[in-house]
Amino acid sequence: MNEENNKTIRLKEMFRGLECVFAPTIPYLYSFDKLLKSRVVRTIERVSTSGTF
């Protein structure tokens, strides 16, 4: 459990660093992130209903 927490914290720090680097493109990244999430959610829903990719 603690190991998972450490990984999550490390990932968050990494993303924070990336945000600093990509600050000018953050609005674009966030819209891309939303697009990606909705696509992932749709894929997961399709997988859970049909059982295949």
mmCIF file of N, CA and C in Angstrom:
data_model
loop_
_atom_site.group_PDB
_atom_site.id
_atom_site.type_symbol
_atom_site.label_atom_id
_atom_site.label_comp_id
_atom_site.label_asym_id
_atom_site.label_seq_id
_atom_site.Cartn_x
_atom_site.Cartn_y
_atom_site.Cartn_z
ATOM 1 N N MET A 1 0.837 -1.202 0.000
ATOM 2 C CA MET A 1 0.000 0.000 0.000
ATOM 3 C C MET A 1 0.874 1.254 0.000
ATOM 4 N N ASN A 2 1.860 1.265 0.884
ATOM 5 C CA ASN A 2 2.753 2.421 0.970
ATOM 6 C C ASN A 2 3.578 2.568 -0.301
ATOM 7 N N GLU A 3 3.973 1.438 -0.868
ATOM 8 C CA GLU A 3 4.742 1.457 -2.119
ATOM 9 C C GLU A 3 3.926 2.118 -3.227
ATOM 10 N N GLU A 4 2.638 1.779 -3.303
ATOM 11 C CA GLU A 4 1.748 2.389 -4.295
ATOM 12 C C GLU A 4 1.678 3.898 -4.073
ATOM 13 N N ASN A 5 1.565 4.308 -2.822
ATOM 14 C CA ASN A 5 1.519 5.733 -2.481
ATOM 15 C C ASN A 5 2.762 6.449 -2.981
ATOM 16 N N ASN A 6 3.925 5.845 -2.755
ATOM 17 C CA ASN A 6 5.181 6.449 -3.196
ATOM 18 C C ASN A 6 5.210 6.611 -4.712
ATOM 19 N N LYS A 7 4.736 5.600 -5.426
ATOM 20 C CA LYS A 7 4.698 5.675 -6.888
ATOM 21 C C LYS A 7 3.805 6.825 -7.330
ATOM 22 N N THR A 8 2.643 6.938 -6.692
ATOM 23 C CA THR A 8 1.691 8.003 -7.044
ATOM 24 C C THR A 8 2.316 9.364 -6.801
ATOM 25 N N ILE A 9 2.968 9.510 -5.655
ATOM 26 C CA ILE A 9 3.605 10.795 -5.322
ATOM 27 C C ILE A 9 4.690 11.115 -6.335
ATOM 28 N N ARG A 10 5.484 10.118 -6.686
ATOM 29 C CA ARG A 10 6.548 10.326 -7.666
ATOM 30 C C ARG A 10 5.971 10.752 -9.014
ATOM 31 N N LEU A 11 4.890 10.080 -9.416
ATOM 32 C CA LEU A 11 4.236 10.434 -10.682
ATOM 33 C C LEU A 11 3.725 11.867 -10.648
ATOM 34 N N LYS A 12 3.105 12.242 -9.521
ATOM 35 C CA LYS A 12 2.582 13.603 -9.399
ATOM 36 C C LYS A 12 3.702 14.622 -9.502
ATOM 37 N N GLU A 13 4.821 14.343 -8.864
ATOM 38 C CA GLU A 13 5.968 15.253 -8.929
ATOM 39 C C GLU A 13 6.491 15.358 -10.353
ATOM 40 N N MET A 14 6.526 14.217 -11.040
ATOM 41 C CA MET A 14 6.989 14.203 -12.411
ATOM 42 C C MET A 14 6.078 15.059 -13.284
ATOM 43 N N PHE A 15 4.760 14.902 -13.103
ATOM 44 C CA PHE A 15 3.818 15.685 -13.889
ATOM 45 C C PHE A 15 3.921 17.166 -13.559
ATOM 46 N N ARG A 16 4.198 17.479 -12.296
ATOM 47 C CA ARG A 16 4.356 18.876 -11.908
ATOM 48 C C ARG A 16 5.560 19.473 -12.638
ATOM 49 N N GLY A 17 6.635 18.688 -12.713
ATOM 50 C CA GLY A 17 7.818 19.117 -13.445
ATOM 51 C C GLY A 17 7.509 19.318 -14.921
ATOM 52 N N LEU A 18 6.736 18.379 -15.476
ATOM 53 C CA LEU A 18 6.363 18.489 -16.885
ATOM 54 C C LEU A 18 5.516 19.727 -17.118
ATOM 55 N N GLU A 19 4.624 20.018 -16.182
ATOM 56 C CA GLU A 19 3.770 21.204 -16.315
ATOM 57 C C GLU A 19 4.607 22.472 -16.358
ATOM 58 N N CYS A 20 5.679 22.512 -15.571
ATOM 59 C CA CYS A 20 6.565 23.679 -15.595
ATOM 60 C C CYS A 20 7.211 23.817 -16.967
ATOM 61 N N VAL A 21 7.636 22.693 -17.529
ATOM 62 C CA VAL A 21 8.298 22.716 -18.826
ATOM 63 C C VAL A 21 7.311 23.112 -19.929
ATOM 64 N N PHE A 22 6.094 22.581 -19.831
ATOM 65 C CA PHE A 22 5.116 22.777 -20.895
ATOM 66 C C PHE A 22 4.091 23.857 -20.568
ATOM 67 N N ALA A 23 4.424 24.734 -19.614
ATOM 68 C CA ALA A 23 3.484 25.763 -19.170
ATOM 69 C C ALA A 23 2.754 26.475 -20.319
ATOM 70 N N PRO A 24 3.456 26.876 -21.392
ATOM 71 C CA PRO A 24 2.757 27.590 -22.464
ATOM 72 C C PRO A 24 1.673 26.742 -23.147
ATOM 73 N N THR A 25 1.833 25.421 -23.100
ATOM 74 C CA THR A 25 0.886 24.564 -23.813
ATOM 75 C C THR A 25 -0.121 23.904 -22.873
ATOM 76 N N ILE A 26 -0.135 24.319 -21.606
ATOM 77 C CA ILE A 26 -1.021 23.668 -20.632
ATOM 78 C C ILE A 26 -2.497 23.686 -21.058
ATOM 79 N N PRO A 27 -3.034 24.820 -21.539
ATOM 80 C CA PRO A 27 -4.448 24.775 -21.948
ATOM 81 C C PRO A 27 -4.706 23.688 -22.995
ATOM 82 N N TYR A 28 -3.784 23.570 -23.939
ATOM 83 C CA TYR A 28 -3.904 22.540 -24.969
ATOM 84 C C TYR A 28 -3.787 21.151 -24.340
ATOM 85 N N LEU A 29 -2.834 21.003 -23.415
ATOM 86 C CA LEU A 29 -2.632 19.704 -22.766
ATOM 87 C C LEU A 29 -3.868 19.289 -21.987
ATOM 88 N N TYR A 30 -4.501 20.249 -21.300
ATOM 89 C CA TYR A 30 -5.689 19.905 -20.519
ATOM 90 C C TYR A 30 -6.837 19.468 -21.421
ATOM 91 N N SER A 31 -7.029 20.159 -22.548
ATOM 92 C CA SER A 31 -8.104 19.751 -23.451
ATOM 93 C C SER A 31 -7.785 18.382 -24.046
ATOM 94 N N PHE A 32 -6.507 18.149 -24.346
ATOM 95 C CA PHE A 32 -6.085 16.845 -24.851
ATOM 96 C C PHE A 32 -6.327 15.777 -23.791
ATOM 97 N N ASP A 33 -6.020 16.117 -22.522
ATOM 98 C CA ASP A 33 -6.215 15.206 -21.405
ATOM 99 C C ASP A 33 -7.685 14.800 -21.300
ATOM 100 N N LYS A 34 -8.579 15.803 -21.405
ATOM 101 C CA LYS A 34 -10.016 15.517 -21.328
ATOM 102 C C LYS A 34 -10.437 14.610 -22.469
ATOM 103 N N LEU A 35 -9.945 14.909 -23.665
ATOM 104 C CA LEU A 35 -10.263 14.097 -24.837
ATOM 105 C C LEU A 35 -9.804 12.666 -24.612
ATOM 106 N N LEU A 36 -8.574 12.529 -24.125
ATOM 107 C CA LEU A 36 -7.995 11.218 -23.881
ATOM 108 C C LEU A 36 -8.821 10.453 -22.845
ATOM 109 N N LYS A 37 -9.183 11.136 -21.751
ATOM 110 C CA LYS A 37 -9.956 10.489 -20.692
ATOM 111 C C LYS A 37 -11.306 10.014 -21.213
ATOM 112 N N SER A 38 -11.984 10.867 -21.982
ATOM 113 C CA SER A 38 -13.297 10.464 -22.487
ATOM 114 C C SER A 38 -13.156 9.271 -23.428
ATOM 115 N N ARG A 39 -12.070 9.266 -24.219
ATOM 116 C CA ARG A 39 -11.830 8.143 -25.130
ATOM 117 C C ARG A 39 -11.544 6.877 -24.337
ATOM 118 N N VAL A 40 -10.746 6.998 -23.281
ATOM 119 C CA VAL A 40 -10.421 5.841 -22.439
ATOM 120 C C VAL A 40 -11.683 5.314 -21.771
ATOM 121 N N VAL A 41 -12.499 6.235 -21.251
ATOM 122 C CA VAL A 41 -13.745 5.827 -20.591
ATOM 123 C C VAL A 41 -14.646 5.100 -21.570
ATOM 124 N N ARG A 42 -14.751 5.642 -22.788
ATOM 125 C CA ARG A 42 -15.587 4.993 -23.803
ATOM 126 C C ARG A 42 -15.057 3.608 -24.139
ATOM 127 N N THR A 43 -13.742 3.492 -24.254
ATOM 128 C CA THR A 43 -13.136 2.197 -24.558
ATOM 129 C C THR A 43 -13.413 1.209 -23.436
ATOM 130 N N ILE A 44 -13.259 1.671 -22.192
ATOM 131 C CA ILE A 44 -13.513 0.800 -21.038
ATOM 132 C C ILE A 44 -14.968 0.355 -21.025
ATOM 133 N N GLU A 45 -15.882 1.300 -21.308
ATOM 134 C CA GLU A 45 -17.299 0.934 -21.345
ATOM 135 C C GLU A 45 -17.557 -0.108 -22.425
ATOM 136 N N ARG A 46 -16.927 0.089 -23.594
ATOM 137 C CA ARG A 46 -17.108 -0.858 -24.695
ATOM 138 C C ARG A 46 -16.566 -2.223 -24.285
ATOM 139 N N VAL A 47 -15.392 -2.227 -23.639
ATOM 140 C CA VAL A 47 -14.776 -3.483 -23.218
ATOM 141 C C VAL A 47 -15.649 -4.179 -22.182
ATOM 142 N N SER A 48 -16.172 -3.406 -21.218
ATOM 143 C CA SER A 48 -16.946 -4.026 -20.146
ATOM 144 C C SER A 48 -18.286 -4.549 -20.673
ATOM 145 N N THR A 49 -18.817 -3.957 -21.740
ATOM 146 C CA THR A 49 -20.095 -4.450 -22.272
ATOM 147 C C THR A 49 -19.885 -5.592 -23.257
ATOM 148 N N SER A 50 -18.850 -5.490 -24.094
ATOM 149 C CA SER A 50 -18.663 -6.506 -25.134
ATOM 150 C C SER A 50 -17.614 -7.551 -24.753
ATOM 151 N N GLY A 51 -16.684 -7.161 -23.904
ATOM 152 C CA GLY A 51 -15.648 -8.099 -23.482
ATOM 153 C C GLY A 51 -14.449 -8.129 -24.403
ATOM 154 N N THR A 52 -14.432 -7.230 -25.413
ATOM 155 C CA THR A 52 -13.289 -7.183 -26.329
ATOM 156 C C THR A 52 -12.911 -5.735 -26.596
ATOM 157 N N PHE A 53 -11.693 -5.526 -27.088
ATOM 158 C CA PHE A 53 -11.275 -4.199 -27.534
ATOM 159 C C PHE A 53 -11.897 -3.969 -28.899
#
